[in-house]
Short mmCIF file of C-alpha atoms and ligand atoms in Angstrom, two decimals:
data_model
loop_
_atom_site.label_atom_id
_atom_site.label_comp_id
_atom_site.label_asym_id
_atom_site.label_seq_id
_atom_site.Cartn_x
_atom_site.Cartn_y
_atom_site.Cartn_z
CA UNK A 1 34.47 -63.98 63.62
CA UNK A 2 33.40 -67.64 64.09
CA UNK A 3 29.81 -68.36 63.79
CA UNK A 4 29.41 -69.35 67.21
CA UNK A 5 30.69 -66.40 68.74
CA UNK A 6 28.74 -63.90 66.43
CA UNK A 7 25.62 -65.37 67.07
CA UNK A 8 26.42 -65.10 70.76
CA UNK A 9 26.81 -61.80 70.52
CA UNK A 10 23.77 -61.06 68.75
CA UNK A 11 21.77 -63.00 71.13
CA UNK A 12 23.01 -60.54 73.80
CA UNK A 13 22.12 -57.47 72.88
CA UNK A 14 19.84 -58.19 70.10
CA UNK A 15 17.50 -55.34 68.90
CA UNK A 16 14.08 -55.75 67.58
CA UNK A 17 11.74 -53.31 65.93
CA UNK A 18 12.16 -49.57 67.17
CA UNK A 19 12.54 -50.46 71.27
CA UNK A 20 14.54 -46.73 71.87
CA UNK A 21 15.33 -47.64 75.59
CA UNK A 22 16.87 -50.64 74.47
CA UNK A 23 18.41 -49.35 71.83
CA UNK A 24 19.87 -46.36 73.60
CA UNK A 25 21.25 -48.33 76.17
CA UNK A 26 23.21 -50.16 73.21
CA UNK A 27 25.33 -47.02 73.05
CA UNK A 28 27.69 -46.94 76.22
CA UNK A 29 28.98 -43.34 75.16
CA UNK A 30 25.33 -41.65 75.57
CA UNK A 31 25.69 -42.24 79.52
CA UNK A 32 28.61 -39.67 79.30
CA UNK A 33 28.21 -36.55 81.46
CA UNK A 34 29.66 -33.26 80.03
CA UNK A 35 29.75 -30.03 82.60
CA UNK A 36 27.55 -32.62 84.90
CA UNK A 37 25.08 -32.70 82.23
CA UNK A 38 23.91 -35.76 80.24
CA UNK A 39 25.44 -35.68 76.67
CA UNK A 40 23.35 -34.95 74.20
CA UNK A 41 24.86 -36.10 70.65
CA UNK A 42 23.36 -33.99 68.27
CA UNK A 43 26.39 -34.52 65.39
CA UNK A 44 25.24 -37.72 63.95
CA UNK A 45 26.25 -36.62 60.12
CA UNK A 46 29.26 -35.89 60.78
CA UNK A 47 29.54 -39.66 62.43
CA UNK A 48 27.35 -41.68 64.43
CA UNK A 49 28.05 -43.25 67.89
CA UNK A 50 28.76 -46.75 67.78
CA UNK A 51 26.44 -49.17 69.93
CA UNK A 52 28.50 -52.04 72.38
CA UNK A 53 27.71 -54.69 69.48
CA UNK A 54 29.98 -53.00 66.88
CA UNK A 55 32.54 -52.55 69.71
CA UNK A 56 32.88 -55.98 70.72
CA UNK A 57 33.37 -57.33 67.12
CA UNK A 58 36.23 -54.80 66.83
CA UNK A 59 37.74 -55.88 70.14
CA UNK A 60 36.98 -59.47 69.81
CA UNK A 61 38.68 -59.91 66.28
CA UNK A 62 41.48 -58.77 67.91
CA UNK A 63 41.74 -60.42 71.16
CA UNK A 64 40.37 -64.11 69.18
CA UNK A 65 41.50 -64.20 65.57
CA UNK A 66 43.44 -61.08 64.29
CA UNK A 67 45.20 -62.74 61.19
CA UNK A 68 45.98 -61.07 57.60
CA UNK A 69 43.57 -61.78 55.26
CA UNK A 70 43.26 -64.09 51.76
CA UNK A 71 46.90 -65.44 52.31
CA UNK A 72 47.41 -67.74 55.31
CA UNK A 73 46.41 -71.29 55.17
CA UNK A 74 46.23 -71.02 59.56
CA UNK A 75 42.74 -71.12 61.38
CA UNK A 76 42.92 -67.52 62.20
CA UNK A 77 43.90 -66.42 58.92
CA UNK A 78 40.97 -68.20 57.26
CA UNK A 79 38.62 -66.86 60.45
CA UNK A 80 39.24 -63.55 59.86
CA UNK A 81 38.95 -64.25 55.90
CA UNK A 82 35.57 -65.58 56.15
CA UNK A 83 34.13 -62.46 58.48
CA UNK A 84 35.58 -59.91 55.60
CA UNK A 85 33.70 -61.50 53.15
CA UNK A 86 31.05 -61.75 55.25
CA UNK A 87 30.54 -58.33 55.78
CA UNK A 88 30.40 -57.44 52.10
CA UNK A 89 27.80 -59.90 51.50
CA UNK A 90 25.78 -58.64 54.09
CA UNK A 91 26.56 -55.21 52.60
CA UNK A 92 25.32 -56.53 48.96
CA UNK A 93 22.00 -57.45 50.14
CA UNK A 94 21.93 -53.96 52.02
CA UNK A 95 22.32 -52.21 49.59
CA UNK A 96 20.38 -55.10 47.03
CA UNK A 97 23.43 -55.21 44.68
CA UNK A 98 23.55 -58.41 42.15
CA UNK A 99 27.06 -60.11 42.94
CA UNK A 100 29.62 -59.43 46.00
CA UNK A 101 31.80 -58.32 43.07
CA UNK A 102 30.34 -55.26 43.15
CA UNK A 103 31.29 -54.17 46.31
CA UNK A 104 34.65 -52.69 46.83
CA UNK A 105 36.29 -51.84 50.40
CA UNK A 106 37.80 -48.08 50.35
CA UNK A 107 38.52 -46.16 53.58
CA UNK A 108 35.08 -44.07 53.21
CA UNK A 109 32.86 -42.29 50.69
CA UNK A 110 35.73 -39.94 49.79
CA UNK A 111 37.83 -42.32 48.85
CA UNK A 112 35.16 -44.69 46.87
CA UNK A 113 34.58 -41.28 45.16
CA UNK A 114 38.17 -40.68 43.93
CA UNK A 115 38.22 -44.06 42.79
CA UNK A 116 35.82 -43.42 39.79
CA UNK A 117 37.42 -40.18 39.64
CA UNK A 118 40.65 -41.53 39.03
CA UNK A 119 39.86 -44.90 37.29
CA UNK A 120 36.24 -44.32 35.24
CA UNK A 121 36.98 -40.98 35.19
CA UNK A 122 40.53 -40.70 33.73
CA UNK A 123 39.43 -43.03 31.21
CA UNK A 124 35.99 -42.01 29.88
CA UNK A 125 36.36 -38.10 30.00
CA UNK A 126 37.74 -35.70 27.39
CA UNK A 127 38.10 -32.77 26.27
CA UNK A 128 34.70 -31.11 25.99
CA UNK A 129 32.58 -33.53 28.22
CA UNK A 130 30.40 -32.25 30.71
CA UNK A 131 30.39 -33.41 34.16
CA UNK A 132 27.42 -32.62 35.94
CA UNK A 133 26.91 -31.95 39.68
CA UNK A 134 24.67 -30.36 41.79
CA UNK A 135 25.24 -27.23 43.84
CA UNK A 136 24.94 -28.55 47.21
CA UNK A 137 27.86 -30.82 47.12
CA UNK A 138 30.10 -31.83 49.44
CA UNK A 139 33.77 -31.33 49.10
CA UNK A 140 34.56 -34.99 48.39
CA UNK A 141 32.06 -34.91 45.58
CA UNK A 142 33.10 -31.45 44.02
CA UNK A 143 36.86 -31.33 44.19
CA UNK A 144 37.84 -34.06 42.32
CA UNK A 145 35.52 -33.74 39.80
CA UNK A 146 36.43 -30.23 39.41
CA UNK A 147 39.91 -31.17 39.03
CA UNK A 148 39.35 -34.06 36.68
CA UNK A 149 37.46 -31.35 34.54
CA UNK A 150 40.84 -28.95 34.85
CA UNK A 151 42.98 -31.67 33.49
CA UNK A 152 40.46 -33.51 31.15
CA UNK A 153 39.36 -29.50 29.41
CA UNK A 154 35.77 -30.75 30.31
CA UNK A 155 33.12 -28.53 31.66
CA UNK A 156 31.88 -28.67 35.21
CA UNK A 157 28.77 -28.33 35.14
CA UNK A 158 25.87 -27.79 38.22
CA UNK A 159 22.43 -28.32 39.00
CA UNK A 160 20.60 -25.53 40.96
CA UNK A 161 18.54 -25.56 43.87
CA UNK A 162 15.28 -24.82 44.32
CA UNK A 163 14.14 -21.00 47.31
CA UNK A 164 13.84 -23.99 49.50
CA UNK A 165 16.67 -25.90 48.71
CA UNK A 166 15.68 -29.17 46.67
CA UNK A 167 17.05 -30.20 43.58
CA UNK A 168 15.74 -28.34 40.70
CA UNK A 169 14.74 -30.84 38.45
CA UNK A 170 13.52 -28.18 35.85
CA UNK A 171 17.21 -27.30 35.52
CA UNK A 172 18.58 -30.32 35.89
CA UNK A 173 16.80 -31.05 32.63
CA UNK A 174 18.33 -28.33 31.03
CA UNK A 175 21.93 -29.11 32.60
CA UNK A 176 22.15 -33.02 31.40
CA UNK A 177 22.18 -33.46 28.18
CA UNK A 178 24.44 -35.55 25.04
CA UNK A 179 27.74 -33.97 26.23
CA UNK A 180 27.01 -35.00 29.55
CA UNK A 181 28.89 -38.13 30.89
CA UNK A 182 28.51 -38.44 34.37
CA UNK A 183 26.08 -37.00 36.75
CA UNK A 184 27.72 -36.96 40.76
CA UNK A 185 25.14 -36.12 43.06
CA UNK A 186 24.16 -36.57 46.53
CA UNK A 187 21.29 -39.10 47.65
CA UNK A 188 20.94 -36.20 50.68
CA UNK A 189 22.72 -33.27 51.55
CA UNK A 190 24.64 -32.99 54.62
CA UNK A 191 24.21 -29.29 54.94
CA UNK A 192 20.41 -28.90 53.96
CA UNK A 193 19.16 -32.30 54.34
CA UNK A 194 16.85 -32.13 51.09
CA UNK A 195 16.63 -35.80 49.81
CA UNK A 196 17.38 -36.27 45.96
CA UNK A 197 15.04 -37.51 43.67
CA UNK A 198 17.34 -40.05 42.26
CA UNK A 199 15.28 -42.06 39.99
CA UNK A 200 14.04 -39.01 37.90
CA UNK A 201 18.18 -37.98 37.61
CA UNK A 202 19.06 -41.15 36.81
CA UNK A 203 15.95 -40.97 34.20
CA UNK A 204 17.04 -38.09 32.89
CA UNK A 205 20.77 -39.37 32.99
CA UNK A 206 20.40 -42.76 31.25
CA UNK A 207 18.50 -41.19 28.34
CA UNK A 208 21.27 -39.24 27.72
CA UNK A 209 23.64 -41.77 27.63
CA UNK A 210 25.24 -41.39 31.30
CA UNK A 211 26.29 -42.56 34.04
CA UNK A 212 25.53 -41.92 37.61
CA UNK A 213 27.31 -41.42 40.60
CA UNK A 214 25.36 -41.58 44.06
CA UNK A 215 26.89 -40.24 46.88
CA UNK A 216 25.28 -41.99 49.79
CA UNK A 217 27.10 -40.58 52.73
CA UNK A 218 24.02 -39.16 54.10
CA UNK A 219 21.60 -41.22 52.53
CA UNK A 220 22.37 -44.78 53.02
CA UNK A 221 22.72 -44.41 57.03
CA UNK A 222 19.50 -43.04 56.97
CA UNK A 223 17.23 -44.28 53.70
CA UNK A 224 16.54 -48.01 52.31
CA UNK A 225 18.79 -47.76 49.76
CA UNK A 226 18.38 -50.31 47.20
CA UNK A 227 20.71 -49.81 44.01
CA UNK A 228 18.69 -52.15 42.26
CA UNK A 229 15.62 -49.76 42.31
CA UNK A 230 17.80 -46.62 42.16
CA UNK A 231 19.66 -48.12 38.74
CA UNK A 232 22.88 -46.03 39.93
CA UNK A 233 25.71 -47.16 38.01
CA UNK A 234 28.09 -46.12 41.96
CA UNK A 235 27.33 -45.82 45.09
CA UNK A 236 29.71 -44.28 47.46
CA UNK A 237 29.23 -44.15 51.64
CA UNK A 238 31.16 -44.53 54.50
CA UNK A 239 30.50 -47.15 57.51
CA UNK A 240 31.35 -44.62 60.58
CA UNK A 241 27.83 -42.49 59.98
CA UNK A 242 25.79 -45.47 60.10
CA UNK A 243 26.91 -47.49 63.75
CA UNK A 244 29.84 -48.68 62.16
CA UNK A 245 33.88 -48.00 62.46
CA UNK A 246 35.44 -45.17 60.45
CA UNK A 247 37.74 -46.16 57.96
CA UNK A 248 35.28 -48.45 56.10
CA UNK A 249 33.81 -47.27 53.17
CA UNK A 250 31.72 -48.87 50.06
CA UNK A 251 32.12 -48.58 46.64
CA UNK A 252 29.08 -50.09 44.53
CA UNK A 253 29.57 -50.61 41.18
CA UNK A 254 27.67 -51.59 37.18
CA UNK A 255 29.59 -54.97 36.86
CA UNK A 256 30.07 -54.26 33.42
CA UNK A 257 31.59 -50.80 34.49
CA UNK A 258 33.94 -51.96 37.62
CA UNK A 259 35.15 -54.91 34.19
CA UNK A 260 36.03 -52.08 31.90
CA UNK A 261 37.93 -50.04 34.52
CA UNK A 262 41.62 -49.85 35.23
CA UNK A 263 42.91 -50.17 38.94
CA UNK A 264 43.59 -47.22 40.61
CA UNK A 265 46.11 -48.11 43.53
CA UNK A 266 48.64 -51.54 43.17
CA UNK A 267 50.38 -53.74 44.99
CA UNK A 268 49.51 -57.02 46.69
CA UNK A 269 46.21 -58.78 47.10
CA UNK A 270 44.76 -56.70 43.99
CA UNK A 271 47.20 -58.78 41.36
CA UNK A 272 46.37 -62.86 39.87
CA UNK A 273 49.66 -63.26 38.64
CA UNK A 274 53.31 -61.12 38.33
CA UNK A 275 56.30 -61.38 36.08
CA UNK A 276 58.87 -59.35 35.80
CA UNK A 277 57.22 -57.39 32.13
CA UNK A 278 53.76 -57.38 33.03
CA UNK A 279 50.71 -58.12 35.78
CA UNK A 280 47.45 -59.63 35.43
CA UNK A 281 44.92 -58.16 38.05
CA UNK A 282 43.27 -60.06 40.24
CA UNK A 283 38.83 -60.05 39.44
CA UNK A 284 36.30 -57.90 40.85
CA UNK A 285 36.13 -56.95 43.80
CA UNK A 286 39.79 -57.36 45.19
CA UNK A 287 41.46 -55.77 41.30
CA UNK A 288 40.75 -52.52 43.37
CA UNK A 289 41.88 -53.60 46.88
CA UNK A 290 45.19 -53.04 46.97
CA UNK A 291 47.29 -54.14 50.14
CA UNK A 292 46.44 -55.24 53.65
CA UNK A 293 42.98 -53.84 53.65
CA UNK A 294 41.12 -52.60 57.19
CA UNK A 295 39.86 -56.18 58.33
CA UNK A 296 39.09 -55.00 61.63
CA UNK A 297 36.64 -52.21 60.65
CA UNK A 298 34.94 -54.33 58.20
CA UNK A 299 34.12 -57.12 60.16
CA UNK A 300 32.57 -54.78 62.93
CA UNK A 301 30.78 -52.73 60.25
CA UNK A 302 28.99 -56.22 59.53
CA UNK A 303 28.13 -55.74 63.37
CA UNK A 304 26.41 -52.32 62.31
CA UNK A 305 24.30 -53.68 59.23
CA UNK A 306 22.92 -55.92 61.73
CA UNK A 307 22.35 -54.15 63.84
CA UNK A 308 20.39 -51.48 61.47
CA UNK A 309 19.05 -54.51 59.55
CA UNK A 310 17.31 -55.74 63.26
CA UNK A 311 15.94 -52.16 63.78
CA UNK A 312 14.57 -51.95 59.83
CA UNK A 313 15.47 -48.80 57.97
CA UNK A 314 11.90 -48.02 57.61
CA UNK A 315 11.57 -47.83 61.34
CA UNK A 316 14.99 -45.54 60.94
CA UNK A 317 13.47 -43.25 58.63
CA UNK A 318 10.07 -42.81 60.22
CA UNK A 319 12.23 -41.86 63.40
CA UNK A 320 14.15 -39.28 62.32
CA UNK A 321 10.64 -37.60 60.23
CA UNK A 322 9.08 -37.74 63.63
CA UNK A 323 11.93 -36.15 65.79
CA UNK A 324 12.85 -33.87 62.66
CA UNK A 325 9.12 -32.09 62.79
CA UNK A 326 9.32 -32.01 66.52
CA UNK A 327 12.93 -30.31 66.27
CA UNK A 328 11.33 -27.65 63.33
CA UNK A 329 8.25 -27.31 65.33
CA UNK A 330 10.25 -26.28 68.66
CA UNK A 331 13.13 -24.31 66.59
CA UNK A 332 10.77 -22.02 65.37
CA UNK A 333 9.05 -20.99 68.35
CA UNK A 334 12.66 -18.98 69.05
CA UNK A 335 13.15 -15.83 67.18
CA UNK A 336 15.61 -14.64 65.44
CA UNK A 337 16.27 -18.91 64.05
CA UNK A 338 16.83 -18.79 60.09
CA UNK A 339 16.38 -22.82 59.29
CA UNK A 340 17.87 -23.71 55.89
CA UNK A 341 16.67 -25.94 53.39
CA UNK A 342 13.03 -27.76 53.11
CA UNK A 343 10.47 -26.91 55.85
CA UNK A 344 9.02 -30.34 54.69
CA UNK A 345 10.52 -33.23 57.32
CA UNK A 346 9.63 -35.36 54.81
CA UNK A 347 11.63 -34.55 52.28
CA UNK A 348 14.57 -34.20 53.89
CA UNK A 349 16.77 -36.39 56.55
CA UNK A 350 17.10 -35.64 60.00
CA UNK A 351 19.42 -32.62 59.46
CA UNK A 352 18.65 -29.16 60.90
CA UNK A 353 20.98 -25.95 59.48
CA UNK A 354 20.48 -22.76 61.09
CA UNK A 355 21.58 -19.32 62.20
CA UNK A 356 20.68 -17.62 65.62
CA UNK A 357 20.37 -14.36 65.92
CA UNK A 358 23.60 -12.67 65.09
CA UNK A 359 25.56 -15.65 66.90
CA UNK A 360 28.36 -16.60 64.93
CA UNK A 361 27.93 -20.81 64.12
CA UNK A 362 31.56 -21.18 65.85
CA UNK A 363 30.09 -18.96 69.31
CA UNK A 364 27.16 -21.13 68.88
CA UNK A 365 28.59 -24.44 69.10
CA UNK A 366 30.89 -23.27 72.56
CA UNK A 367 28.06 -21.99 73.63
CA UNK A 368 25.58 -25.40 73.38
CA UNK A 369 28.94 -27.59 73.98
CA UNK A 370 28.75 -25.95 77.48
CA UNK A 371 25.29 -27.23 78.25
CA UNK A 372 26.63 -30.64 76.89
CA UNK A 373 25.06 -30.42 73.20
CA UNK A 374 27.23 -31.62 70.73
CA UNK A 375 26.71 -29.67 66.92
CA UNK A 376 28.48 -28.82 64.52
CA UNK A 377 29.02 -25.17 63.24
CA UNK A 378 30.95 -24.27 60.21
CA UNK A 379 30.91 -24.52 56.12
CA UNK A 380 30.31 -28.09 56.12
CA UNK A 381 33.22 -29.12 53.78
CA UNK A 382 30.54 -27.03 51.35
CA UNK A 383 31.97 -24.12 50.94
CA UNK A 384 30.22 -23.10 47.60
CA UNK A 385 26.91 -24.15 48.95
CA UNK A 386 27.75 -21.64 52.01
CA UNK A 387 28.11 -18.89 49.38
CA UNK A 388 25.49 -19.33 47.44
CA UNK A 389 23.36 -19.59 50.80
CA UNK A 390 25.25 -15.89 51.03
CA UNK A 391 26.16 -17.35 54.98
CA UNK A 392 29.98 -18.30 56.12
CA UNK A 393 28.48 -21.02 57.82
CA UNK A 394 25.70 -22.75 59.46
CA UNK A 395 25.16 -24.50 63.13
CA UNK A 396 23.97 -28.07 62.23
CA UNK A 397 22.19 -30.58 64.84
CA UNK A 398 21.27 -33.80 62.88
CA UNK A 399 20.12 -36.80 64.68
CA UNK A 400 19.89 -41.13 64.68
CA UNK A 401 18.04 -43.57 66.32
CA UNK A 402 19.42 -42.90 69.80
CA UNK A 403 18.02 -39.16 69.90
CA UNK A 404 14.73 -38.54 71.49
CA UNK A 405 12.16 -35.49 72.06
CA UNK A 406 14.15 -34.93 75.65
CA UNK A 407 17.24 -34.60 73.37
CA UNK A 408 15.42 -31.98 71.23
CA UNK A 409 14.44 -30.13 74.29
CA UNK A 410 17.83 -29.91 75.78
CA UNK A 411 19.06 -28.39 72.32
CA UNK A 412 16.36 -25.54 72.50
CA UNK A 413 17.05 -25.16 75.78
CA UNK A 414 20.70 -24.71 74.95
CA UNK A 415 19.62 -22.48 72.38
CA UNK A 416 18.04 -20.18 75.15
CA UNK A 417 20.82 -20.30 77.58
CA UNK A 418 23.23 -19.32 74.36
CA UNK A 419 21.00 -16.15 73.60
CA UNK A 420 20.76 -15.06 77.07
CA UNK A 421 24.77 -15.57 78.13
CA UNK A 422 25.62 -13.94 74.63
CA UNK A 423 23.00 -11.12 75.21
CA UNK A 424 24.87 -10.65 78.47
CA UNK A 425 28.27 -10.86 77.16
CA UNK A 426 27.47 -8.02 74.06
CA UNK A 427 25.78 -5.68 77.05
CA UNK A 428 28.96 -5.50 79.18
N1 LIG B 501 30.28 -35.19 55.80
C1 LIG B 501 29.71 -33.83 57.72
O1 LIG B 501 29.88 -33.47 58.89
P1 LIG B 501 33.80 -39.32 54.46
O2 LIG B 501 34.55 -38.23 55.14
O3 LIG B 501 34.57 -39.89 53.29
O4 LIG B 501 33.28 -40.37 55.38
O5 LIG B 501 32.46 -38.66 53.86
C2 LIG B 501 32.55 -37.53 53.03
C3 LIG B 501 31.20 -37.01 52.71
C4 LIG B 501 30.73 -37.11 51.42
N2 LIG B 501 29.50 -36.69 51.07
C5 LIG B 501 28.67 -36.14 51.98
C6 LIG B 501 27.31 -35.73 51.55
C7 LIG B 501 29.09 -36.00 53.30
O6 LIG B 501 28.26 -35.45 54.18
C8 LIG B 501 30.39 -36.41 53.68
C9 LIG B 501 30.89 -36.22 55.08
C10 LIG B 501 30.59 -34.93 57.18
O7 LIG B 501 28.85 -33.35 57.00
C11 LIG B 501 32.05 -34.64 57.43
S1 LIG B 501 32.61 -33.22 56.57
#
């Protein structure tokens, strides 16, 4: 994006501070009716909504200077190479990382996770390592280190939770130990929303000699998140749960680290020179980005970190306490609501996992989608969390900056409307 245009576009629609009316009138999709009702969003972890700013630099890369990226000597080309870099420079001081080399493009958290997997991981683990992880990760941070462990012969290893599911520290002092060479975890858990108290893990970590993974899927759209102060050696999140396009994520790296590693994926743009025996790789951070990465997304998820950067993510945070002890305070006056994980808004993110009743999650989620609440109902993508919770699933509202108290009372409200229709339709 050329200067002159982004600052236009800032200028028009610029946020300041925590102005809600302002800032919910940022989000064209929230004036959708549903069933004549007013949408209420309610499924923010899964991904946010994206406010007009973050649409426009999509659109307007496209309809001004769509051009490949790092090659062409053209105006556009070297446009639309400037905003890419832009955005992970903005992104570094997010995130308070030490060089732009440390930040590596991947299509989302996932993907930034499988790249240590497949890079650090293939290289640094053996036979009778431990890997350590907690037990209320997600898929993307279980699976592959679970298979790693099946083809490496090292031991996967897990952190408990604590009745009102935290991370046990206790046990995670017993878990990490010499044999332990990486510790995965999750900065907050998409299922329970307990926060992680990184700095004593990566204490506890580092004196053991290892490294740390962070996944920030759920944290960084929602915490200041400052790697500098968290002394992670990654960072993995993903750009569509915090205002920005999916298909963007963020791998943040040690230097030293991301130097040692091999690249995962080749082909062009990741290589400084090719001959017909051999390949020297290209330096950090484009060794790992193979091929025409996803300029668009990028550039507009430099739209989002300004946009969350304007708003502060203190002002973020305090939000989501406030409308989090609202939402537990109103839950609870309905019986027959099991809430799962801290009771504590502050020390967990704006997530809210429940059961109703005997409602199944699925039933649930028709049921509230009819009176225009959007949740989520299901495992999660953590199935082994779900089973030690002893549940096959959970409804889930989570919230973001948009959501309000009104929002809140159109979910109990829902919740009401649910118990009486499926009252009715067990009595018939
Ligand atoms: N959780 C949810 O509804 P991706 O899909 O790569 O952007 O993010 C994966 C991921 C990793 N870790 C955590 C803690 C997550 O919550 C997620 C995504 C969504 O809870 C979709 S399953």
């Amino acid at each position: 994006m050329t200067p002159s245009v982004k600052s236009e576009l800032v200028a028009e629609k610029s946020v300041t501070m925590f102005d809600q009316a302002k800032i919910i009138s940022d989000f064209p999709i929230l004036s959708r009716e549903l069933n004549g009702k007013r949408l209420v969003y309610l499924d923010n972890a899964a991904t946010s909504q994206k406010p007009v700013q973050v649409i426009k630099a999509l659109t307007h890369y496209y309809e001004y200077y769509n051009a490949n990226i790092h090659r062409g000597l053209h105006t556009l080309s070297e446009e639309a190479t400037c905003a890419y870099e832009e955005t992970r420079e903005k992104i570094r001081d997010f995130i308070e990382a030490g060089s732009e080399r440390q930040i590596i493009f991947t299509r989302g958290a996932t993907e930034a996770i499988n790249l240590v997997v497949n890079s650090w991981g293939r290289t640094n683990v053996n036979t009778g390592d431990e890997i350590v992880i907690s037990a209320l990760e997600h898929h993307s941070n279980f699976v592959p280190w679970q298979q790693l462990a099946l083809e490496k012969g090292a031991t996967l290893r897990f952190i408990e939770l604590t009745e009102d599911g935290r991370i046990d520290l206790k046990h995670a002092a017993e878990v990490i130990g010499p044999k332990t060479k990486i510790v995965a975890i999750s900065q907050m858990s998409n299922v329970l929303g307990s926060i992680t108290p990184v700095k004593e893990i990566v204490q506890l970590a580092h004196s053991n000699g290892a490294v740390v993974l962070l996944d920030g899927a759920q944290g960084v759209p929602h915490l200041a998140t400052s790697v500098k102060d968290l002394d992670v050696d990654f960072l993995a999140f993903s750009f569509h749960k915090m205002l920005g396009p999916t298909g963007v994520g963020v791998l943040y790296g040690r230097e030293e680290l991301l130097e040692k590693m091999p690249p995962w994926m080749f082909g062009g743009d990741m290589i400084a020179s090719v001959h017909r025996d051999r390949t020297k790789f290209n330096e950090l951070p484009w060794k790992f980005e193979a091929g025409t990465p996803n300029i668009a997304d990028v550039i507009a998820a430099g739209a989002a970190i300004d946009y969350l950067n304007a708003i502060g993510m203190d002002n973020v945070r305090q939000h989501e306490i406030e409308l989090t002890s609202y939402a537990m305070k109103r839950i609870h006056e309905l019986d027959g609501v099991k809430v799962y994980g801290p009771t504590d808004a502050s020390l967990k993110g704006g997530v809210l996992s429940f059961t109703f009743n005997d409602i199944h999650p699925h039933d649930l989620g028709q049921l509230l989608n009819e009176s225009a609440v959007a949740i989520r109902a299901g495992h999660h993508c953590c199935q082994p969390l779900m089973n030690d919770l002893g549940v096959s699933g959970t409804a889930r509202a989570s919230f973001y900056i948009y959501n309000t108290k009104d929002d809140v009372d159109a979910f109990i409200n829902a919740l009401v409307e649910a118990k009486r229709i499926f009252g009715h339709v067990i009595s018939r």
